[in-house]
Amino acid sequence: MMRRLLPLVLALAACSRGPEPLRVGSKPFTESEILSELVAQLAEADGARVERRPYLGGSVCFESLKSGDLDAYAEYTGTGLVNILAEPASNDPAKVYARVKERFAELWGLTWREPLGFENTYALVVRRERAAKESWERVSDLRAQKKTLVCGFDLEFADRPDGWKGLRAAYALDACGSVKQMSPGLLYDALARGQVDLISGYSTDGRIATLGLKVLADDRRFFPPYEAAVLLGPRALAKAPGLDARLKTLAGRVSADDMRAMNAQVDSGGKRVRDAAGEFLRRAGLLP
């Protein structure tokens, strides 16, 4: 009798556990966790079970997606091209996206969804009031400056060919009268306090919003594109059937300003990641 009942007991136990959860991961920084939370909440809106796995290493996220331990995380197209595929950088966003989408599907059966609407790449950052006074909107506007600015760069940016050296040649810039090298964490405060006039930064850093700073548009597309997009494993949509349609509505909806604001809310404002992401989705009309 017990032998006949055992399969039924096991089946009932499996049913009680419910459907297998969608495992959503994030890299070990605030922006990645916010993006993973957007995915998680969209999946949950259609009844999917979600297991959040935050603050994993970047390579851990990718390897876990390949192995099936993760089903989704947010990646950057430039990272996919240069760091994962080990292919040369390109400054054409559409070509970079098309290339990573094609090769990730061929090699590993992974799916890049449409870009979310912003890039997180190197950027030249200035004080907002100085930019208004000098009419600085684009990197090209700095060509009028001849050795008049005190520039602050992190060591990597100062020495890389795809950093200041290459940028200076591409734009024919001679704006820096002197260059101070410091750790990335000190650059934003140094700029806000007026110790430097121009810094290298990251385009969606929350401190840009909180400290009253401004990103100059890379009008010659010197920096490689690092468009954010959701990367899905082969079982993701089976676990969350409504997610595909939800991600289509999210595509192109997250601007760099939106991302900077959410980063700032969490890093400087003390807001929970779950709340910052949920408020954005409701504001954008993507959740009730």
PDB file of C-alpha atoms in Angstrom:
ATOM      1  CA  MET A   1       0.000   0.000   0.000  1.00  0.00           C
ATOM      2  CA  MET A   2       2.759   2.428   0.970  1.00  0.00           C
ATOM      3  CA  ARG A   3       4.604   1.657  -2.270  1.00  0.00           C
ATOM      4  CA  ARG A   4       1.526   2.557  -4.276  1.00  0.00           C
ATOM      5  CA  LEU A   5       1.053   5.788  -2.324  1.00  0.00           C
ATOM      6  CA  LEU A   6       4.670   6.974  -2.596  1.00  0.00           C
ATOM      7  CA  PRO A   7       4.479   8.253  -6.213  1.00  0.00           C
ATOM      8  CA  LEU A   8       1.308  10.167  -5.325  1.00  0.00           C
ATOM      9  CA  VAL A   9       2.950  11.712  -2.256  1.00  0.00           C
ATOM     10  CA  LEU A  10       5.983  12.769  -4.308  1.00  0.00           C
ATOM     11  CA  ALA A  11       3.776  14.264  -7.020  1.00  0.00           C
ATOM     12  CA  LEU A  12       1.763  16.204  -4.449  1.00  0.00           C
ATOM     13  CA  ALA A  13       4.977  17.486  -2.860  1.00  0.00           C
ATOM     14  CA  ALA A  14       6.246  18.662  -6.236  1.00  0.00           C
ATOM     15  CA  CYS A  15       2.958  20.445  -6.904  1.00  0.00           C
ATOM     16  CA  SER A  16       3.082  22.149  -3.520  1.00  0.00           C
ATOM     17  CA  ARG A  17       6.448  23.644  -4.385  1.00  0.00           C
ATOM     18  CA  GLY A  18       4.866  25.330  -7.400  1.00  0.00           C
ATOM     19  CA  PRO A  19       6.504  26.173 -10.719  1.00  0.00           C
ATOM     20  CA  GLU A  20      10.258  26.432 -10.971  1.00  0.00           C
ATOM     21  CA  PRO A  21      11.378  29.986 -10.209  1.00  0.00           C
ATOM     22  CA  LEU A  22      12.917  32.384 -12.682  1.00  0.00           C
ATOM     23  CA  ARG A  23      16.410  33.031 -11.358  1.00  0.00           C
ATOM     24  CA  VAL A  24      17.431  36.647 -11.935  1.00  0.00           C
ATOM     25  CA  GLY A  25      20.992  37.699 -11.143  1.00  0.00           C
ATOM     26  CA  SER A  26      22.900  40.935 -10.900  1.00  0.00           C
ATOM     27  CA  LYS A  27      26.522  42.067 -10.901  1.00  0.00           C
ATOM     28  CA  PRO A  28      28.042  43.596  -7.755  1.00  0.00           C
ATOM     29  CA  PHE A  29      27.002  47.219  -8.226  1.00  0.00           C
ATOM     30  CA  THR A  30      23.831  49.219  -7.698  1.00  0.00           C
ATOM     31  CA  GLU A  31      22.858  49.757 -11.331  1.00  0.00           C
ATOM     32  CA  SER A  32      22.980  46.062 -12.127  1.00  0.00           C
ATOM     33  CA  GLU A  33      20.848  45.229  -9.101  1.00  0.00           C
ATOM     34  CA  ILE A  34      18.267  47.851 -10.111  1.00  0.00           C
ATOM     35  CA  LEU A  35      18.072  46.466 -13.634  1.00  0.00           C
ATOM     36  CA  SER A  36      17.646  42.919 -12.352  1.00  0.00           C
ATOM     37  CA  GLU A  37      14.862  44.166 -10.085  1.00  0.00           C
ATOM     38  CA  LEU A  38      13.048  45.677 -13.077  1.00  0.00           C
ATOM     39  CA  VAL A  39      13.115  42.247 -14.715  1.00  0.00           C
ATOM     40  CA  ALA A  40      12.028  40.502 -11.521  1.00  0.00           C
ATOM     41  CA  GLN A  41       9.050  42.765 -10.930  1.00  0.00           C
ATOM     42  CA  LEU A  42       7.882  42.542 -14.547  1.00  0.00           C
ATOM     43  CA  ALA A  43       8.013  38.752 -14.343  1.00  0.00           C
ATOM     44  CA  GLU A  44       6.134  38.735 -11.045  1.00  0.00           C
ATOM     45  CA  ALA A  45       3.436  40.964 -12.516  1.00  0.00           C
ATOM     46  CA  ASP A  46       2.313  38.001 -14.632  1.00  0.00           C
ATOM     47  CA  GLY A  47       2.470  35.513 -11.773  1.00  0.00           C
ATOM     48  CA  ALA A  48       5.949  34.069 -12.242  1.00  0.00           C
ATOM     49  CA  ARG A  49       7.926  32.973  -9.208  1.00  0.00           C
ATOM     50  CA  VAL A  50      11.245  34.832  -9.027  1.00  0.00           C
ATOM     51  CA  GLU A  51      14.408  34.019  -7.155  1.00  0.00           C
ATOM     52  CA  ARG A  52      16.728  37.004  -6.857  1.00  0.00           C
ATOM     53  CA  ARG A  53      20.475  36.392  -6.845  1.00  0.00           C
ATOM     54  CA  PRO A  54      22.112  39.809  -6.401  1.00  0.00           C
ATOM     55  CA  TYR A  55      25.726  40.942  -6.354  1.00  0.00           C
ATOM     56  CA  LEU A  56      27.331  38.132  -8.324  1.00  0.00           C
ATOM     57  CA  GLY A  57      30.601  38.723 -10.144  1.00  0.00           C
ATOM     58  CA  GLY A  58      30.242  39.748 -13.794  1.00  0.00           C
ATOM     59  CA  SER A  59      31.811  36.530 -15.083  1.00  0.00           C
ATOM     60  CA  VAL A  60      29.738  34.556 -12.561  1.00  0.00           C
ATOM     61  CA  CYS A  61      26.531  35.964 -14.040  1.00  0.00           C
ATOM     62  CA  PHE A  62      27.497  34.973 -17.558  1.00  0.00           C
ATOM     63  CA  GLU A  63      28.788  31.516 -16.660  1.00  0.00           C
ATOM     64  CA  SER A  64      25.695  30.872 -14.530  1.00  0.00           C
ATOM     65  CA  LEU A  65      23.455  31.854 -17.424  1.00  0.00           C
ATOM     66  CA  LYS A  66      25.298  29.430 -19.704  1.00  0.00           C
ATOM     67  CA  SER A  67      25.030  26.593 -17.193  1.00  0.00           C
ATOM     68  CA  GLY A  68      21.354  27.226 -16.423  1.00  0.00           C
ATOM     69  CA  ASP A  69      21.901  28.321 -12.811  1.00  0.00           C
ATOM     70  CA  LEU A  70      20.588  31.760 -13.840  1.00  0.00           C
ATOM     71  CA  ASP A  71      17.834  32.638 -16.286  1.00  0.00           C
ATOM     72  CA  ALA A  72      18.320  36.373 -16.719  1.00  0.00           C
ATOM     73  CA  TYR A  73      20.540  39.334 -15.902  1.00  0.00           C
ATOM     74  CA  ALA A  74      21.308  42.743 -17.408  1.00  0.00           C
ATOM     75  CA  GLU A  75      24.449  42.944 -19.533  1.00  0.00           C
ATOM     76  CA  TYR A  76      26.114  45.641 -21.655  1.00  0.00           C
ATOM     77  CA  THR A  77      26.633  45.176 -25.377  1.00  0.00           C
ATOM     78  CA  GLY A  78      30.221  46.436 -25.313  1.00  0.00           C
ATOM     79  CA  THR A  79      31.050  43.985 -22.540  1.00  0.00           C
ATOM     80  CA  GLY A  80      29.511  41.191 -24.570  1.00  0.00           C
ATOM     81  CA  LEU A  81      31.543  42.091 -27.642  1.00  0.00           C
ATOM     82  CA  VAL A  82      34.938  42.913 -26.133  1.00  0.00           C
ATOM     83  CA  ASN A  83      35.101  41.006 -22.841  1.00  0.00           C
ATOM     84  CA  ILE A  84      33.076  37.881 -23.610  1.00  0.00           C
ATOM     85  CA  LEU A  85      33.469  37.391 -27.365  1.00  0.00           C
ATOM     86  CA  ALA A  86      36.980  38.922 -27.328  1.00  0.00           C
ATOM     87  CA  GLU A  87      36.275  40.820 -30.548  1.00  0.00           C
ATOM     88  CA  PRO A  88      37.539  44.325 -31.434  1.00  0.00           C
ATOM     89  CA  ALA A  89      35.582  47.292 -30.129  1.00  0.00           C
ATOM     90  CA  SER A  90      33.240  49.132 -32.465  1.00  0.00           C
ATOM     91  CA  ASN A  91      31.589  52.521 -32.092  1.00  0.00           C
ATOM     92  CA  ASP A  92      28.429  51.556 -34.001  1.00  0.00           C
ATOM     93  CA  PRO A  93      25.729  50.631 -31.435  1.00  0.00           C
ATOM     94  CA  ALA A  94      23.486  48.846 -33.943  1.00  0.00           C
ATOM     95  CA  LYS A  95      26.315  46.699 -35.281  1.00  0.00           C
ATOM     96  CA  VAL A  96      27.545  45.830 -31.785  1.00  0.00           C
ATOM     97  CA  TYR A  97      24.053  44.781 -30.693  1.00  0.00           C
ATOM     98  CA  ALA A  98      23.484  42.748 -33.874  1.00  0.00           C
ATOM     99  CA  ARG A  99      26.830  41.000 -33.454  1.00  0.00           C
ATOM    100  CA  VAL A 100      26.386  39.990 -29.806  1.00  0.00           C
ATOM    101  CA  LYS A 101      22.801  38.925 -30.441  1.00  0.00           C
ATOM    102  CA  GLU A 102      23.852  36.661 -33.303  1.00  0.00           C
ATOM    103  CA  ARG A 103      26.946  35.125 -31.693  1.00  0.00           C
ATOM    104  CA  PHE A 104      25.454  34.557 -28.222  1.00  0.00           C
ATOM    105  CA  ALA A 105      22.553  32.686 -29.814  1.00  0.00           C
ATOM    106  CA  GLU A 106      24.861  30.601 -32.009  1.00  0.00           C
ATOM    107  CA  LEU A 107      27.418  29.749 -29.343  1.00  0.00           C
ATOM    108  CA  TRP A 108      25.320  29.358 -26.209  1.00  0.00           C
ATOM    109  CA  GLY A 109      21.618  29.635 -27.029  1.00  0.00           C
ATOM    110  CA  LEU A 110      21.346  32.902 -25.105  1.00  0.00           C
ATOM    111  CA  THR A 111      19.010  35.719 -26.144  1.00  0.00           C
ATOM    112  CA  TRP A 112      19.700  39.442 -26.028  1.00  0.00           C
ATOM    113  CA  ARG A 113      16.492  41.421 -25.667  1.00  0.00           C
ATOM    114  CA  GLU A 114      16.234  44.910 -27.144  1.00  0.00           C
ATOM    115  CA  PRO A 115      18.392  47.604 -25.466  1.00  0.00           C
ATOM    116  CA  LEU A 116      16.736  49.325 -22.534  1.00  0.00           C
ATOM    117  CA  GLY A 117      17.447  52.847 -23.761  1.00  0.00           C
ATOM    118  CA  PHE A 118      20.728  53.977 -22.191  1.00  0.00           C
ATOM    119  CA  GLU A 119      24.449  53.299 -22.229  1.00  0.00           C
ATOM    120  CA  ASN A 120      26.831  53.172 -19.299  1.00  0.00           C
ATOM    121  CA  THR A 121      30.181  54.054 -20.760  1.00  0.00           C
ATOM    122  CA  TYR A 122      33.071  56.417 -20.145  1.00  0.00           C
ATOM    123  CA  ALA A 123      32.028  60.069 -20.201  1.00  0.00           C
ATOM    124  CA  LEU A 124      33.512  63.534 -19.780  1.00  0.00           C
ATOM    125  CA  VAL A 125      31.789  65.257 -16.869  1.00  0.00           C
ATOM    126  CA  VAL A 126      31.727  68.956 -15.886  1.00  0.00           C
ATOM    127  CA  ARG A 127      29.893  71.133 -13.351  1.00  0.00           C
ATOM    128  CA  ARG A 128      26.449  72.025 -14.605  1.00  0.00           C
ATOM    129  CA  GLU A 129      26.794  75.758 -13.878  1.00  0.00           C
ATOM    130  CA  ARG A 130      30.125  75.928 -15.692  1.00  0.00           C
ATOM    131  CA  ALA A 131      28.622  74.137 -18.679  1.00  0.00           C
ATOM    132  CA  ALA A 132      25.757  76.647 -18.817  1.00  0.00           C
ATOM    133  CA  LYS A 133      28.150  79.585 -18.579  1.00  0.00           C
ATOM    134  CA  GLU A 134      30.441  78.253 -21.310  1.00  0.00           C
ATOM    135  CA  SER A 135      27.660  76.743 -23.463  1.00  0.00           C
ATOM    136  CA  TRP A 136      29.168  73.267 -23.201  1.00  0.00           C
ATOM    137  CA  GLU A 137      26.848  70.537 -24.432  1.00  0.00           C
ATOM    138  CA  ARG A 138      29.141  68.261 -26.452  1.00  0.00           C
ATOM    139  CA  VAL A 139      32.732  67.119 -26.168  1.00  0.00           C
ATOM    140  CA  SER A 140      33.396  69.076 -29.373  1.00  0.00           C
ATOM    141  CA  ASP A 141      32.573  72.288 -27.503  1.00  0.00           C
ATOM    142  CA  LEU A 142      35.797  71.867 -25.524  1.00  0.00           C
ATOM    143  CA  ARG A 143      37.886  72.506 -28.624  1.00  0.00           C
ATOM    144  CA  ALA A 144      37.645  76.232 -27.899  1.00  0.00           C
ATOM    145  CA  GLN A 145      39.515  75.675 -24.631  1.00  0.00           C
ATOM    146  CA  LYS A 146      43.300  75.880 -25.037  1.00  0.00           C
ATOM    147  CA  LYS A 147      45.130  74.541 -21.989  1.00  0.00           C
ATOM    148  CA  THR A 148      42.710  76.366 -19.684  1.00  0.00           C
ATOM    149  CA  LEU A 149      41.180  73.461 -17.741  1.00  0.00           C
ATOM    150  CA  VAL A 150      42.375  71.437 -14.787  1.00  0.00           C
ATOM    151  CA  CYS A 151      41.426  67.880 -15.697  1.00  0.00           C
ATOM    152  CA  GLY A 152      41.004  64.927 -13.362  1.00  0.00           C
ATOM    153  CA  PHE A 153      41.270  61.382 -14.689  1.00  0.00           C
ATOM    154  CA  ASP A 154      41.623  57.987 -13.143  1.00  0.00           C
ATOM    155  CA  LEU A 155      44.862  56.241 -13.999  1.00  0.00           C
ATOM    156  CA  GLU A 156      43.275  53.779 -16.403  1.00  0.00           C
ATOM    157  CA  PHE A 157      41.455  56.461 -18.398  1.00  0.00           C
ATOM    158  CA  ALA A 158      44.525  58.682 -18.595  1.00  0.00           C
ATOM    159  CA  ASP A 159      46.687  55.957 -20.125  1.00  0.00           C
ATOM    160  CA  ARG A 160      44.311  53.898 -22.281  1.00  0.00           C
ATOM    161  CA  PRO A 161      44.248  54.451 -26.062  1.00  0.00           C
ATOM    162  CA  ASP A 162      40.450  54.300 -25.850  1.00  0.00           C
ATOM    163  CA  GLY A 163      40.602  56.841 -23.015  1.00  0.00           C
ATOM    164  CA  TRP A 164      42.056  60.344 -22.934  1.00  0.00           C
ATOM    165  CA  LYS A 165      44.841  59.762 -25.449  1.00  0.00           C
ATOM    166  CA  GLY A 166      42.512  58.503 -28.128  1.00  0.00           C
ATOM    167  CA  LEU A 167      39.757  60.969 -27.277  1.00  0.00           C
ATOM    168  CA  ARG A 168      42.150  63.908 -27.462  1.00  0.00           C
ATOM    169  CA  ALA A 169      43.289  62.852 -30.933  1.00  0.00           C
ATOM    170  CA  ALA A 170      39.777  62.088 -32.206  1.00  0.00           C
ATOM    171  CA  TYR A 171      38.431  65.488 -31.166  1.00  0.00           C
ATOM    172  CA  ALA A 172      41.637  67.510 -31.695  1.00  0.00           C
ATOM    173  CA  LEU A 173      41.427  68.657 -28.059  1.00  0.00           C
ATOM    174  CA  ASP A 174      44.041  70.668 -26.189  1.00  0.00           C
ATOM    175  CA  ALA A 175      41.841  71.720 -23.276  1.00  0.00           C
ATOM    176  CA  CYS A 176      43.831  70.431 -20.295  1.00  0.00           C
ATOM    177  CA  GLY A 177      46.420  72.804 -18.908  1.00  0.00           C
ATOM    178  CA  SER A 178      47.178  70.210 -16.237  1.00  0.00           C
ATOM    179  CA  VAL A 179      45.994  66.701 -15.391  1.00  0.00           C
ATOM    180  CA  LYS A 180      45.455  65.309 -11.891  1.00  0.00           C
ATOM    181  CA  GLN A 181      45.257  61.564 -11.577  1.00  0.00           C
ATOM    182  CA  MET A 182      43.221  60.124  -8.710  1.00  0.00           C
ATOM    183  CA  SER A 183      41.064  57.155  -7.829  1.00  0.00           C
ATOM    184  CA  PRO A 184      37.635  57.041  -9.496  1.00  0.00           C
ATOM    185  CA  GLY A 185      35.869  57.455  -6.149  1.00  0.00           C
ATOM    186  CA  LEU A 186      37.458  60.861  -5.557  1.00  0.00           C
ATOM    187  CA  LEU A 187      36.884  62.393  -8.963  1.00  0.00           C
ATOM    188  CA  TYR A 188      33.241  63.438  -8.570  1.00  0.00           C
ATOM    189  CA  ASP A 189      33.743  65.207  -5.252  1.00  0.00           C
ATOM    190  CA  ALA A 190      36.863  66.945  -6.584  1.00  0.00           C
ATOM    191  CA  LEU A 191      34.847  68.257  -9.528  1.00  0.00           C
ATOM    192  CA  ALA A 192      31.924  69.357  -7.349  1.00  0.00           C
ATOM    193  CA  ARG A 193      34.300  71.261  -5.037  1.00  0.00           C
ATOM    194  CA  GLY A 194      35.967  73.028  -7.958  1.00  0.00           C
ATOM    195  CA  GLN A 195      39.345  71.364  -7.513  1.00  0.00           C
ATOM    196  CA  VAL A 196      39.191  70.246 -11.139  1.00  0.00           C
ATOM    197  CA  ASP A 197      37.149  71.456 -14.125  1.00  0.00           C
ATOM    198  CA  LEU A 198      36.667  68.255 -16.098  1.00  0.00           C
ATOM    199  CA  ILE A 199      36.756  64.567 -15.140  1.00  0.00           C
ATOM    200  CA  SER A 200      36.420  61.131 -16.602  1.00  0.00           C
ATOM    201  CA  GLY A 201      33.354  59.380 -15.241  1.00  0.00           C
ATOM    202  CA  TYR A 202      30.690  56.843 -16.061  1.00  0.00           C
ATOM    203  CA  SER A 203      27.658  58.113 -17.862  1.00  0.00           C
ATOM    204  CA  THR A 204      24.981  56.800 -15.473  1.00  0.00           C
ATOM    205  CA  ASP A 205      26.739  57.319 -12.135  1.00  0.00           C
ATOM    206  CA  GLY A 206      24.224  58.563  -9.577  1.00  0.00           C
ATOM    207  CA  ARG A 207      26.612  61.228  -8.292  1.00  0.00           C
ATOM    208  CA  ILE A 208      26.182  63.110 -11.551  1.00  0.00           C
ATOM    209  CA  ALA A 209      22.626  63.870 -10.504  1.00  0.00           C
ATOM    210  CA  THR A 210      23.216  64.420  -6.787  1.00  0.00           C
ATOM    211  CA  LEU A 211      26.247  66.702  -7.182  1.00  0.00           C
ATOM    212  CA  GLY A 212      24.833  68.914  -9.938  1.00  0.00           C
ATOM    213  CA  LEU A 213      27.149  67.656 -12.685  1.00  0.00           C
ATOM    214  CA  LYS A 214      26.674  67.238 -16.415  1.00  0.00           C
ATOM    215  CA  VAL A 215      27.773  64.651 -18.980  1.00  0.00           C
ATOM    216  CA  LEU A 216      29.025  66.098 -22.267  1.00  0.00           C
ATOM    217  CA  ALA A 217      27.591  64.336 -25.305  1.00  0.00           C
ATOM    218  CA  ASP A 218      30.099  62.158 -27.143  1.00  0.00           C
ATOM    219  CA  ASP A 219      29.061  63.639 -30.500  1.00  0.00           C
ATOM    220  CA  ARG A 220      31.713  61.786 -32.497  1.00  0.00           C
ATOM    221  CA  ARG A 221      30.871  58.434 -30.905  1.00  0.00           C
ATOM    222  CA  PHE A 222      34.443  57.887 -29.734  1.00  0.00           C
ATOM    223  CA  PHE A 223      33.587  55.705 -26.742  1.00  0.00           C
ATOM    224  CA  PRO A 224      32.441  52.158 -27.564  1.00  0.00           C
ATOM    225  CA  PRO A 225      28.709  51.605 -27.007  1.00  0.00           C
ATOM    226  CA  TYR A 226      27.783  49.880 -23.766  1.00  0.00           C
ATOM    227  CA  GLU A 227      24.028  49.658 -24.190  1.00  0.00           C
ATOM    228  CA  ALA A 228      22.219  47.923 -21.349  1.00  0.00           C
ATOM    229  CA  ALA A 229      19.985  45.023 -22.309  1.00  0.00           C
ATOM    230  CA  VAL A 230      18.476  41.969 -20.647  1.00  0.00           C
ATOM    231  CA  LEU A 231      20.228  38.699 -21.438  1.00  0.00           C
ATOM    232  CA  LEU A 232      18.041  35.592 -21.187  1.00  0.00           C
ATOM    233  CA  GLY A 233      18.853  31.925 -20.804  1.00  0.00           C
ATOM    234  CA  PRO A 234      17.048  29.255 -22.856  1.00  0.00           C
ATOM    235  CA  ARG A 235      14.494  28.384 -20.145  1.00  0.00           C
ATOM    236  CA  ALA A 236      13.612  31.926 -19.048  1.00  0.00           C
ATOM    237  CA  LEU A 237      10.448  32.365 -21.078  1.00  0.00           C
ATOM    238  CA  ALA A 238       9.175  28.903 -20.192  1.00  0.00           C
ATOM    239  CA  LYS A 239       9.394  29.876 -16.518  1.00  0.00           C
ATOM    240  CA  ALA A 240       7.884  33.335 -17.119  1.00  0.00           C
ATOM    241  CA  PRO A 241       5.731  33.192 -20.275  1.00  0.00           C
ATOM    242  CA  GLY A 242       4.598  36.794 -19.968  1.00  0.00           C
ATOM    243  CA  LEU A 243       8.095  38.204 -19.647  1.00  0.00           C
ATOM    244  CA  ASP A 244       8.771  38.461 -23.374  1.00  0.00           C
ATOM    245  CA  ALA A 245       5.920  40.928 -23.910  1.00  0.00           C
ATOM    246  CA  ARG A 246       6.845  42.830 -20.752  1.00  0.00           C
ATOM    247  CA  LEU A 247      10.469  43.252 -21.864  1.00  0.00           C
ATOM    248  CA  LYS A 248       9.297  44.577 -25.223  1.00  0.00           C
ATOM    249  CA  THR A 249       7.433  47.341 -23.412  1.00  0.00           C
ATOM    250  CA  LEU A 250      10.526  48.108 -21.324  1.00  0.00           C
ATOM    251  CA  ALA A 251      12.831  48.366 -24.366  1.00  0.00           C
ATOM    252  CA  GLY A 252      13.960  51.932 -25.025  1.00  0.00           C
ATOM    253  CA  ARG A 253      12.151  53.261 -21.947  1.00  0.00           C
ATOM    254  CA  VAL A 254      15.051  53.686 -19.498  1.00  0.00           C
ATOM    255  CA  SER A 255      16.991  56.862 -20.300  1.00  0.00           C
ATOM    256  CA  ALA A 256      20.418  57.752 -18.946  1.00  0.00           C
ATOM    257  CA  ASP A 257      18.715  60.379 -16.750  1.00  0.00           C
ATOM    258  CA  ASP A 258      16.309  57.733 -15.432  1.00  0.00           C
ATOM    259  CA  MET A 259      19.194  55.418 -14.603  1.00  0.00           C
ATOM    260  CA  ARG A 260      21.226  58.165 -12.930  1.00  0.00           C
ATOM    261  CA  ALA A 261      18.192  59.110 -10.832  1.00  0.00           C
ATOM    262  CA  MET A 262      17.571  55.525  -9.681  1.00  0.00           C
ATOM    263  CA  ASN A 263      21.255  55.016  -8.884  1.00  0.00           C
ATOM    264  CA  ALA A 264      21.243  58.223  -6.851  1.00  0.00           C
ATOM    265  CA  GLN A 265      18.068  57.265  -4.986  1.00  0.00           C
ATOM    266  CA  VAL A 266      19.723  54.058  -3.805  1.00  0.00           C
ATOM    267  CA  ASP A 267      23.339  55.168  -3.334  1.00  0.00           C
ATOM    268  CA  SER A 268      22.728  58.620  -1.867  1.00  0.00           C
ATOM    269  CA  GLY A 269      19.077  58.667  -0.865  1.00  0.00           C
ATOM    270  CA  GLY A 270      18.944  55.412   1.038  1.00  0.00           C
ATOM    271  CA  LYS A 271      16.044  54.032  -0.982  1.00  0.00           C
ATOM    272  CA  ARG A 272      15.694  50.273  -1.348  1.00  0.00           C
ATOM    273  CA  VAL A 273      16.457  48.854  -4.778  1.00  0.00           C
ATOM    274  CA  ARG A 274      13.020  47.225  -4.871  1.00  0.00           C
ATOM    275  CA  ASP A 275      11.315  50.566  -4.235  1.00  0.00           C
ATOM    276  CA  ALA A 276      13.379  52.557  -6.740  1.00  0.00           C
ATOM    277  CA  ALA A 277      12.708  50.006  -9.478  1.00  0.00           C
ATOM    278  CA  GLY A 278       9.015  49.670  -8.673  1.00  0.00           C
ATOM    279  CA  GLU A 279       8.451  53.419  -8.627  1.00  0.00           C
ATOM    280  CA  PHE A 280      10.103  53.755 -12.027  1.00  0.00           C
ATOM    281  CA  LEU A 281       7.978  50.974 -13.538  1.00  0.00           C
ATOM    282  CA  ARG A 282       4.771  52.512 -12.206  1.00  0.00           C
ATOM    283  CA  ARG A 283       5.804  56.000 -13.349  1.00  0.00           C
ATOM    284  CA  ALA A 284       6.501  54.632 -16.826  1.00  0.00           C
ATOM    285  CA  GLY A 285       3.088  52.964 -16.899  1.00  0.00           C
ATOM    286  CA  LEU A 286       4.601  49.471 -17.029  1.00  0.00           C
ATOM    287  CA  LEU A 287       3.082  48.335 -13.737  1.00  0.00           C
ATOM    288  CA  PRO A 288      -0.208  49.376 -12.124  1.00  0.00           C
TER     289      PRO A 288
END
